[in-house]
Every structure is written in structure tokens, then in C-alpha cells.
Amino acid sequence: MSVGETVETEPRRRPGRAARFGLIVTAIVLLLFGVPWWTLVWAGNRWPGAVFAAGTILFAALAAAFPVLMFSGHGRRHRDGAARTADTLLGVVWVLFVWSILGNLLRAVLAVAGVADPARSRVVTAVVALIALVLLLWGYAEAMRVSRVRRIDVTVPRLGPGLDGLRVVLLTDTHYGPIDRARWSRGVVAVVNSLDADIVAHTGDIADGEVAQRREQAAPLGDVRAKLARVYVTGNHEYFSGAQRWVEHMASLGWEALHNRHVVVSRGGSSLVVAGVDDRTAAGSGVPGHHMDHEAALRGTDPSLPVLLLAHQPQQITGAVAHGVDLQLSGHTHGGQIWPFHYLVRLDQPVLQGLSRHGERTQLYTSRGTGFWGPPFRVFAPSEITLLTLRRG
């Protein structure tokens, strides 16, 4: 690892950390469930007593059950049923939370217009509930469908003439998890194989769960076809799910696991370095030998050759720029997945999605992701299978 290479290390345990974490979780749960409750049940609706009581009990029960389900589903026990319920509830309450806030802007407009309660509040309740229902149904359909193909041309000035027109298919963030998507996985592979790829890359977050749990869902990846290479790097979720076992499993499926290393592909007398680095969280994971190491990944390469780098997170672009990479492929952001979560993603990542330039030489392509994490919804952030065609400058 080079001097100054930025990695995340395991945080030190501090007294009271668990208590602070508990307070933060409680505050988030109260906010997420409290705002929709206030908007839909309380406010100025003046519902009959039975309706008010039933709504209050429902929101209170869901708020109490949510952290229990989340920890049971995604904690050490890994109970898929609890995880499915918690993830779905998270998506539903997030959409209700967002549109409850926006609904209260409508409340202010109606107040200025002279509409009095309870009519004003009931109009807001109806609008919020209807919009949330439509977005959740649409978002579920978007999440569960086989991803559309997004076609991007990328000019790489140092690309040799024999590689002009090289077709690179990018998969990322498949997140095989508690919802069985083996059929979806086969559909994705069928689309990939129809694209006549020279290189197929997977930039991590294959699954939420161990290889033994998600083997069937990941199995179709073994059928992916590429003329020159199938390459893979770890994402941050592999470090919750047995990263080394996923590296070994992908190798067993015939993929080159670029664990801080590279391969060279050639066509028509021209060559390209295809390198990969571990996710930036790897160093703090406790998995032996895993950390982000650009120097190791590029060691022994011909400096005159162009470099295509796989790195899970867009934030890893700093190391790519420092090491003269021509094009980095990343995922991780999901394009925000459920609007307007992308504003929070941008607090942590330099790019949300698409092609961007960093420094004099380096370009970055960030995919919105092929699958979804957690809540089975995608709202204003469609998934993608990306076909990048590399062009000479």
C-alpha cells in the first residue's frame, strides 16, 4: 500500500458507544414513523375516535417492530423472513416520511387559500397516501424487473487502434439477498450475453449473505460470456458476508477476481490493463490480506498502456487519479435508489451516477446498480446493465 493511501480502519471501541447508537436509532425511528403519523392520523384531520386509535396503534406497533425485525434479519442470525419484512417496511415508511413532509407544504398553501380543517388536513392525507401508493407500486415494479441496458461511449485517448470499439459490460450491486431473485439473475445474464461483450465487469456488492445462502442466485453468473475477460472486485457488502469466500466463489465460476491485481487483455495488436482494488472498507473489516492497494494492483504494468480500473465506490477515484488510471468503473450509489435519498449519498460520494472527469487523465463511470439493496423499491433511480464502448481519442 502506498504512503497516504486512504483506507477505512476499524473504529476504536469507546465507552457509551452502544448507548449513543441506541439513542440515534430511537430518534431515527421516531422521526420516520412520527412524521407520517402526525400527517395522516393526527394533524387537523379530526378522525372519529376509533379511526384515530387504530391509526395510532398501527404506527406505534410498526415503529416498535421495525428495529427488532431489522436486527433479526440483518444481524448475526440473518433471518431472511425478518429481513424481507424490515426492508419492505423501511421503503414504505421512507416514502411516507418524504411525502408527508411535502404534504405539509400543501397544507400551508391550502391554509393561505382559506381551506379550513378538517377538510384541509384530509385533502393532505388523501394526496400523500395516493402519491405514496403509486410510487411504491411503481418502485417495486422497477426494482424487480430485469435492468434496462444503458449505452455509453467513452473516449480513452491512450487506447490502441486494435481496441477501438471495445465493448465493456458493467454489472454492479446485484445484492442477491433475502428475496429470492434467481430467475431475475438468469434474466440479467441473458441480457448480458446478448450484448456481445469483450469484457464483463462486476464491481462488487454481489450479495447480502454468505455464499452458502446465495449460491443459487449467483449461479447464473457462471454462464456470462465475454470474449476477453470476466473480472470482479469486492464491494463493501462482501465484508459483511464472507468476502474471501465470495472471491473464491467467483473464481470458481470462471471470473478473474481482481483482488488488488490486474490482467492484460489484447486485441488487434493493442493491449489494455484491467486492474481491480478491494473496497475502501476492506482494511477495517478484519479479513486478512484485504485492503485497497492501487500500487499492488498496478505493479509490473507497462506505463504506456491504458488502464481500466474496477473499484466499488466512486470515492476511490482519488487513488485512481494519483496512479494515472484512464477509466474507473464503480457502483455503490444505486443512483440514490429511492428519491430523495440521493442527497444523502452525495454527502459521502463525489458522484451519483454517469460519466465524469477527474484530473487531467482519469474518467469515472458510476453505475446506478443492477439490483437493489434492502427495500425492494426504486423511485426515480432506475437500475442498469451498462454497455460502455471504448473509443480512441
Coordinates of C-alpha atoms in Angstrom, one line a residue:
M1 CA 0.0 0.0 0.0
S2 CA 1.4 3.4 -0.9
V3 CA 2.1 6.1 1.6
G4 CA -1.0 8.2 2.1
E5 CA -3.4 5.6 0.6
T6 CA -6.7 6.4 2.1
V7 CA -8.5 3.4 3.7
E8 CA -11.1 3.0 6.4
T9 CA -9.8 1.3 9.6
E10 CA -11.8 -0.3 12.4
P11 CA -13.1 2.3 14.8
R12 CA -11.9 2.2 18.4
R13 CA -14.5 1.0 20.9
R14 CA -15.4 3.8 23.3
P15 CA -17.5 3.8 26.5
G16 CA -21.1 4.6 25.9
R17 CA -20.9 3.8 22.2
A18 CA -23.8 1.3 22.4
A19 CA -25.9 3.8 24.3
R20 CA -25.4 6.5 21.8
F21 CA -26.1 4.1 19.0
G22 CA -29.4 3.2 20.7
L23 CA -30.4 6.8 21.1
I24 CA -29.6 7.5 17.4
V25 CA -31.7 4.5 16.3
T26 CA -34.6 5.5 18.5
A27 CA -34.5 9.1 17.3
I28 CA -34.5 8.0 13.6
V29 CA -37.4 5.5 14.2
L30 CA -39.5 8.1 16.0
L31 CA -38.9 10.6 13.2
L32 CA -39.5 8.2 10.3
F33 CA -42.8 6.9 11.8
G34 CA -43.8 10.0 13.7
V35 CA -44.0 12.4 10.8
P36 CA -46.3 10.2 8.7
W37 CA -48.4 9.5 11.9
W38 CA -48.8 13.2 12.6
T39 CA -49.7 14.0 8.9
L40 CA -52.1 11.1 8.3
V41 CA -53.6 10.4 11.7
W42 CA -53.2 13.5 13.9
A43 CA -52.8 17.0 12.5
G44 CA -56.2 18.5 12.0
N45 CA -58.0 15.5 10.5
R46 CA -60.4 15.1 13.4
W47 CA -60.9 11.5 12.6
P48 CA -63.5 9.6 14.6
G49 CA -62.0 8.2 17.8
A50 CA -61.9 4.6 16.6
V51 CA -60.0 5.7 13.4
F52 CA -57.5 7.8 15.4
A53 CA -56.9 4.9 17.9
A54 CA -56.5 2.3 15.1
G55 CA -54.0 4.5 13.2
T56 CA -52.0 5.4 16.3
I57 CA -51.8 1.7 17.4
L58 CA -50.7 0.7 13.9
F59 CA -47.9 3.3 13.7
A60 CA -46.8 2.5 17.2
A61 CA -46.7 -1.2 16.6
L62 CA -44.8 -0.8 13.3
A63 CA -42.3 1.6 14.9
A64 CA -41.7 -0.9 17.8
A65 CA -41.3 -3.9 15.5
F66 CA -39.1 -2.2 12.9
P67 CA -35.7 -2.2 14.8
V68 CA -36.4 -5.8 16.1
L69 CA -37.1 -7.0 12.6
M70 CA -34.1 -5.2 11.2
F71 CA -31.6 -6.6 13.8
S72 CA -33.1 -10.1 13.5
G73 CA -32.9 -10.0 9.7
H74 CA -29.6 -8.3 9.2
G75 CA -27.8 -9.1 12.5
R76 CA -25.9 -12.3 13.3
R77 CA -29.0 -14.5 12.9
H78 CA -29.6 -13.5 9.3
R79 CA -33.3 -14.4 9.2
D80 CA -34.5 -13.8 5.7
G81 CA -38.1 -13.6 6.6
A82 CA -37.5 -10.8 9.1
A83 CA -35.1 -9.1 6.7
R84 CA -37.7 -9.0 3.9
T85 CA -40.3 -7.6 6.2
A86 CA -38.0 -5.0 7.7
D87 CA -36.6 -3.9 4.3
T88 CA -40.0 -3.5 2.8
L89 CA -41.2 -1.6 5.8
L90 CA -38.2 0.7 5.6
G91 CA -39.0 1.5 2.0
V92 CA -42.7 2.2 2.7
V93 CA -42.0 4.4 5.7
W94 CA -39.3 6.4 3.9
V95 CA -41.7 7.2 1.0
L96 CA -44.4 8.1 3.5
F97 CA -42.0 10.2 5.5
V98 CA -40.8 12.2 2.4
W99 CA -44.2 12.8 1.0
S100 CA -45.7 13.7 4.5
I101 CA -43.1 16.5 4.7
L102 CA -44.0 17.7 1.2
G103 CA -47.7 17.3 2.0
N104 CA -47.3 19.8 4.8
L105 CA -46.2 22.3 2.2
L106 CA -49.6 21.7 0.5
R107 CA -51.2 22.2 3.9
A108 CA -49.7 25.7 4.1
V109 CA -50.9 26.5 0.5
L110 CA -54.4 25.4 1.4
A111 CA -54.4 27.4 4.6
V112 CA -53.4 30.5 2.6
A113 CA -56.2 29.7 0.2
G114 CA -58.7 29.7 3.1
V115 CA -59.4 26.0 3.3
A116 CA -60.2 25.1 6.9
D117 CA -59.7 21.9 8.9
P118 CA -60.6 19.1 8.9
A119 CA -61.1 19.5 5.1
R120 CA -57.5 20.9 4.7
S121 CA -55.8 18.1 6.6
R122 CA -57.9 15.4 5.0
V123 CA -57.0 16.6 1.5
V124 CA -53.3 16.5 2.5
T125 CA -53.8 12.9 3.9
A126 CA -55.5 11.7 0.7
V127 CA -52.8 13.3 -1.6
V128 CA -49.9 11.9 0.5
A129 CA -51.5 8.4 0.7
L130 CA -52.3 8.3 -3.0
I131 CA -48.8 9.5 -4.2
A132 CA -47.1 7.1 -1.8
L133 CA -49.2 4.2 -3.0
V134 CA -48.5 4.9 -6.7
L135 CA -44.8 5.4 -6.1
L136 CA -44.4 2.2 -4.1
L137 CA -46.2 0.1 -6.7
W138 CA -44.2 1.6 -9.5
G139 CA -41.0 1.5 -7.5
Y140 CA -41.5 -2.2 -6.7
A141 CA -42.0 -3.0 -10.4
E142 CA -38.9 -1.0 -11.3
A143 CA -36.8 -2.8 -8.6
M144 CA -37.9 -6.3 -9.6
R145 CA -37.7 -6.0 -13.3
V146 CA -34.6 -7.1 -15.3
S147 CA -32.5 -3.9 -15.7
R148 CA -32.5 -1.9 -18.9
V149 CA -29.3 -1.5 -20.9
R150 CA -27.6 1.9 -20.7
R151 CA -25.3 2.5 -23.6
I152 CA -22.3 4.9 -23.1
D153 CA -19.4 5.8 -25.4
V154 CA -16.2 6.7 -23.6
T155 CA -13.2 8.2 -25.4
V156 CA -9.9 6.9 -24.0
P157 CA -7.1 8.8 -25.7
R158 CA -4.4 6.3 -25.0
L159 CA -6.4 3.3 -26.3
G160 CA -4.6 1.4 -29.1
P161 CA -6.2 1.1 -32.5
G162 CA -6.8 -2.6 -32.1
L163 CA -9.1 -1.9 -29.1
D164 CA -11.1 0.9 -30.7
G165 CA -14.8 -0.1 -30.2
L166 CA -14.0 -2.4 -27.2
R167 CA -17.3 -3.4 -25.5
V168 CA -17.3 -3.5 -21.7
V169 CA -20.4 -4.6 -19.9
L170 CA -20.7 -3.4 -16.3
L171 CA -22.7 -5.2 -13.6
T172 CA -22.7 -4.0 -10.0
D173 CA -24.7 -4.1 -6.8
T174 CA -26.7 -7.2 -7.7
H175 CA -27.3 -7.6 -3.9
Y176 CA -28.6 -11.2 -4.0
G177 CA -30.4 -11.3 -0.7
P178 CA -33.5 -12.3 1.3
I179 CA -35.8 -12.0 -1.7
D180 CA -35.0 -15.0 -4.0
R181 CA -34.1 -13.5 -7.4
A182 CA -32.6 -16.5 -9.1
R183 CA -35.0 -16.0 -12.0
W184 CA -34.1 -12.3 -12.2
S185 CA -30.4 -13.3 -12.2
R186 CA -30.9 -15.6 -15.1
G187 CA -32.7 -12.7 -16.9
V188 CA -29.8 -10.3 -16.3
V189 CA -27.3 -12.9 -17.6
A190 CA -29.4 -13.4 -20.8
V191 CA -29.3 -9.6 -21.4
V192 CA -25.5 -9.5 -20.8
N193 CA -24.9 -12.4 -23.2
S194 CA -26.9 -10.6 -25.9
L195 CA -24.5 -7.6 -25.8
D196 CA -21.5 -9.5 -27.4
A197 CA -19.2 -8.1 -24.7
D198 CA -15.4 -8.2 -24.9
I199 CA -15.1 -7.7 -21.1
V200 CA -17.7 -8.2 -18.5
A201 CA -17.0 -6.5 -15.1
H202 CA -18.8 -6.8 -11.8
T203 CA -17.8 -4.1 -9.3
G204 CA -19.0 -5.7 -6.1
D205 CA -21.8 -6.0 -3.7
I206 CA -22.8 -9.3 -5.2
A207 CA -24.9 -10.4 -2.3
D208 CA -26.2 -9.7 1.2
G209 CA -25.4 -13.1 2.7
E210 CA -22.8 -15.8 2.6
V211 CA -22.0 -17.9 -0.5
A212 CA -23.9 -20.9 1.0
Q213 CA -27.0 -18.7 1.4
R214 CA -26.9 -17.0 -2.1
R215 CA -25.3 -19.7 -4.2
E216 CA -28.4 -20.4 -6.3
Q217 CA -29.0 -16.7 -7.0
A218 CA -25.4 -16.1 -8.0
A219 CA -25.1 -19.3 -10.1
P220 CA -26.1 -17.7 -13.4
L221 CA -23.0 -15.5 -13.3
G222 CA -21.1 -18.7 -14.3
D223 CA -22.9 -18.5 -17.6
V224 CA -21.8 -15.0 -18.5
R225 CA -19.9 -14.9 -21.8
A226 CA -17.1 -12.4 -22.7
K227 CA -14.5 -12.6 -25.4
L228 CA -11.5 -11.4 -23.4
A229 CA -12.2 -11.4 -19.7
R230 CA -14.8 -11.6 -16.9
V231 CA -13.5 -9.6 -13.9
Y232 CA -14.7 -8.9 -10.4
V233 CA -13.8 -6.8 -7.3
T234 CA -15.3 -6.8 -3.8
G235 CA -17.8 -4.2 -2.6
N236 CA -18.4 -3.1 1.0
H237 CA -21.2 -5.6 1.4
E238 CA -18.9 -8.6 0.8
Y239 CA -17.2 -7.5 4.1
F240 CA -20.4 -8.3 5.9
S241 CA -20.8 -11.6 4.1
G242 CA -17.6 -13.5 3.9
A243 CA -15.5 -11.5 1.4
Q244 CA -12.8 -14.1 0.8
R245 CA -15.4 -16.8 0.2
W246 CA -17.0 -14.6 -2.4
V247 CA -13.6 -14.0 -4.1
E248 CA -13.0 -17.7 -4.2
H249 CA -16.6 -18.5 -5.4
M250 CA -16.3 -16.0 -8.2
A251 CA -13.0 -17.6 -9.2
S252 CA -14.8 -21.0 -9.2
L253 CA -17.4 -19.6 -11.6
G254 CA -14.7 -18.6 -14.0
W255 CA -14.3 -14.9 -13.1
E256 CA -10.9 -13.2 -12.6
A257 CA -11.1 -11.9 -9.0
L258 CA -9.0 -8.8 -9.2
H259 CA -8.0 -8.7 -5.5
N260 CA -5.5 -5.8 -5.8
R261 CA -4.1 -7.2 -9.0
H262 CA -4.5 -6.9 -12.8
V263 CA -4.8 -8.8 -16.1
V264 CA -3.8 -7.6 -19.5
V265 CA -6.1 -8.1 -22.4
S266 CA -5.1 -7.7 -26.1
R267 CA -6.8 -7.4 -29.4
G268 CA -5.5 -6.4 -32.8
G269 CA -2.0 -5.8 -31.5
S270 CA -3.2 -3.4 -28.8
S271 CA -3.3 -4.1 -25.1
L272 CA -5.3 -2.8 -22.1
V273 CA -4.5 -3.2 -18.4
V274 CA -7.6 -4.3 -16.5
A275 CA -7.0 -3.8 -12.7
G276 CA -9.0 -4.0 -9.6
V277 CA -8.7 -2.9 -6.0
D278 CA -10.6 -4.0 -2.8
D279 CA -13.3 -1.8 -1.5
R280 CA -12.2 1.1 0.7
T281 CA -13.8 -0.6 3.8
A282 CA -11.7 -3.7 3.4
A283 CA -8.9 -2.7 5.7
G284 CA -11.3 -2.2 8.6
S285 CA -13.1 -5.5 8.0
G286 CA -10.6 -7.8 9.8
V287 CA -10.4 -10.0 6.7
P288 CA -6.7 -11.0 6.4
G289 CA -5.0 -9.6 3.3
H290 CA -7.8 -7.4 2.3
H291 CA -7.3 -3.6 1.8
M292 CA -7.4 -1.1 -1.0
D293 CA -3.9 -1.2 -2.7
H294 CA -3.5 0.6 -6.1
E295 CA 0.3 0.0 -6.2
A296 CA -0.2 -3.7 -5.8
A297 CA -2.9 -3.8 -8.4
L298 CA -0.8 -2.0 -11.0
R299 CA 2.7 -3.4 -10.1
G300 CA 4.6 -4.6 -13.1
T301 CA 2.3 -3.0 -15.7
D302 CA 3.6 -1.2 -18.8
P303 CA 3.1 2.6 -18.0
S304 CA 2.5 3.2 -21.7
L305 CA -0.7 1.1 -21.7
P306 CA -4.1 2.5 -20.8
V307 CA -5.6 1.3 -17.5
L308 CA -9.2 0.3 -16.8
L309 CA -9.7 0.1 -13.0
L310 CA -12.5 -1.6 -11.1
A311 CA -13.2 0.0 -7.7
H312 CA -16.6 -0.4 -6.0
Q313 CA -17.0 3.2 -4.7
P314 CA -16.7 6.4 -6.6
Q315 CA -14.8 7.8 -3.7
Q316 CA -11.9 5.6 -4.6
I317 CA -11.3 7.8 -7.6
T318 CA -8.7 9.7 -5.6
G319 CA -6.3 6.8 -5.8
A320 CA -7.1 6.2 -9.4
V321 CA -6.1 9.8 -10.3
A322 CA -2.9 9.5 -8.3
H323 CA -1.9 6.4 -10.2
G324 CA -2.7 7.6 -13.7
V325 CA -5.7 5.4 -14.3
D326 CA -7.6 6.2 -17.6
L327 CA -11.1 4.9 -16.6
Q328 CA -12.5 3.7 -13.3
L329 CA -15.7 1.7 -13.2
S330 CA -17.8 1.9 -10.0
G331 CA -21.2 1.4 -8.5
H332 CA -22.2 1.6 -4.8
T333 CA -24.5 4.7 -5.0
H334 CA -27.6 3.0 -6.6
G335 CA -28.3 6.4 -8.0
G336 CA -29.9 7.1 -4.6
Q337 CA -32.4 4.2 -5.2
I338 CA -35.4 5.9 -3.5
W339 CA -35.8 9.6 -4.1
P340 CA -34.6 11.9 -2.5
F341 CA -32.1 9.7 -0.7
H342 CA -29.5 10.7 -3.4
Y343 CA -28.9 13.9 -1.4
L344 CA -27.6 11.9 1.4
V345 CA -25.5 9.7 -0.9
R346 CA -23.8 12.9 -2.3
L347 CA -22.6 13.8 1.2
D348 CA -20.4 10.7 1.1
Q349 CA -19.6 10.2 -2.6
P350 CA -18.2 12.6 -5.3
V351 CA -20.5 11.4 -8.0
L352 CA -24.0 9.9 -8.0
Q353 CA -24.1 8.3 -11.5
G354 CA -22.9 8.6 -15.0
L355 CA -19.6 9.6 -16.7
S356 CA -17.4 12.2 -15.0
R357 CA -13.8 13.5 -15.4
H358 CA -11.3 13.7 -12.5
G359 CA -7.8 15.3 -13.1
E360 CA -6.2 15.5 -16.5
R361 CA -6.4 11.9 -17.5
T362 CA -8.9 10.0 -15.3
Q363 CA -12.5 9.4 -16.1
L364 CA -15.1 7.7 -13.8
Y365 CA -18.2 5.9 -14.8
T366 CA -20.6 5.3 -11.9
S367 CA -23.5 2.9 -12.4
R368 CA -26.8 3.2 -10.7
G369 CA -26.6 -0.5 -9.9
T370 CA -28.0 -3.6 -11.5
G371 CA -30.0 -4.8 -8.5
F372 CA -31.2 -3.0 -5.3
W373 CA -30.2 -3.0 -1.6
G374 CA -32.7 -3.7 1.1
P375 CA -36.1 -2.1 0.3
P376 CA -37.4 -3.7 -2.9
F377 CA -38.2 -0.3 -4.5
R378 CA -36.5 2.1 -7.0
V379 CA -38.1 5.5 -7.2
F380 CA -36.6 7.9 -9.8
A381 CA -33.4 5.9 -9.9
P382 CA -33.7 3.0 -12.4
S383 CA -31.3 0.1 -12.4
E384 CA -29.0 -0.5 -15.3
I385 CA -26.8 -3.0 -17.1
T386 CA -24.2 -0.7 -18.7
L387 CA -22.6 -1.2 -22.1
L388 CA -19.5 1.0 -22.4
T389 CA -18.0 1.2 -25.8
L390 CA -14.4 2.5 -25.6
R391 CA -13.2 4.8 -28.4
R392 CA -9.8 6.1 -29.4
G393 CA -9.1 9.8 -28.9

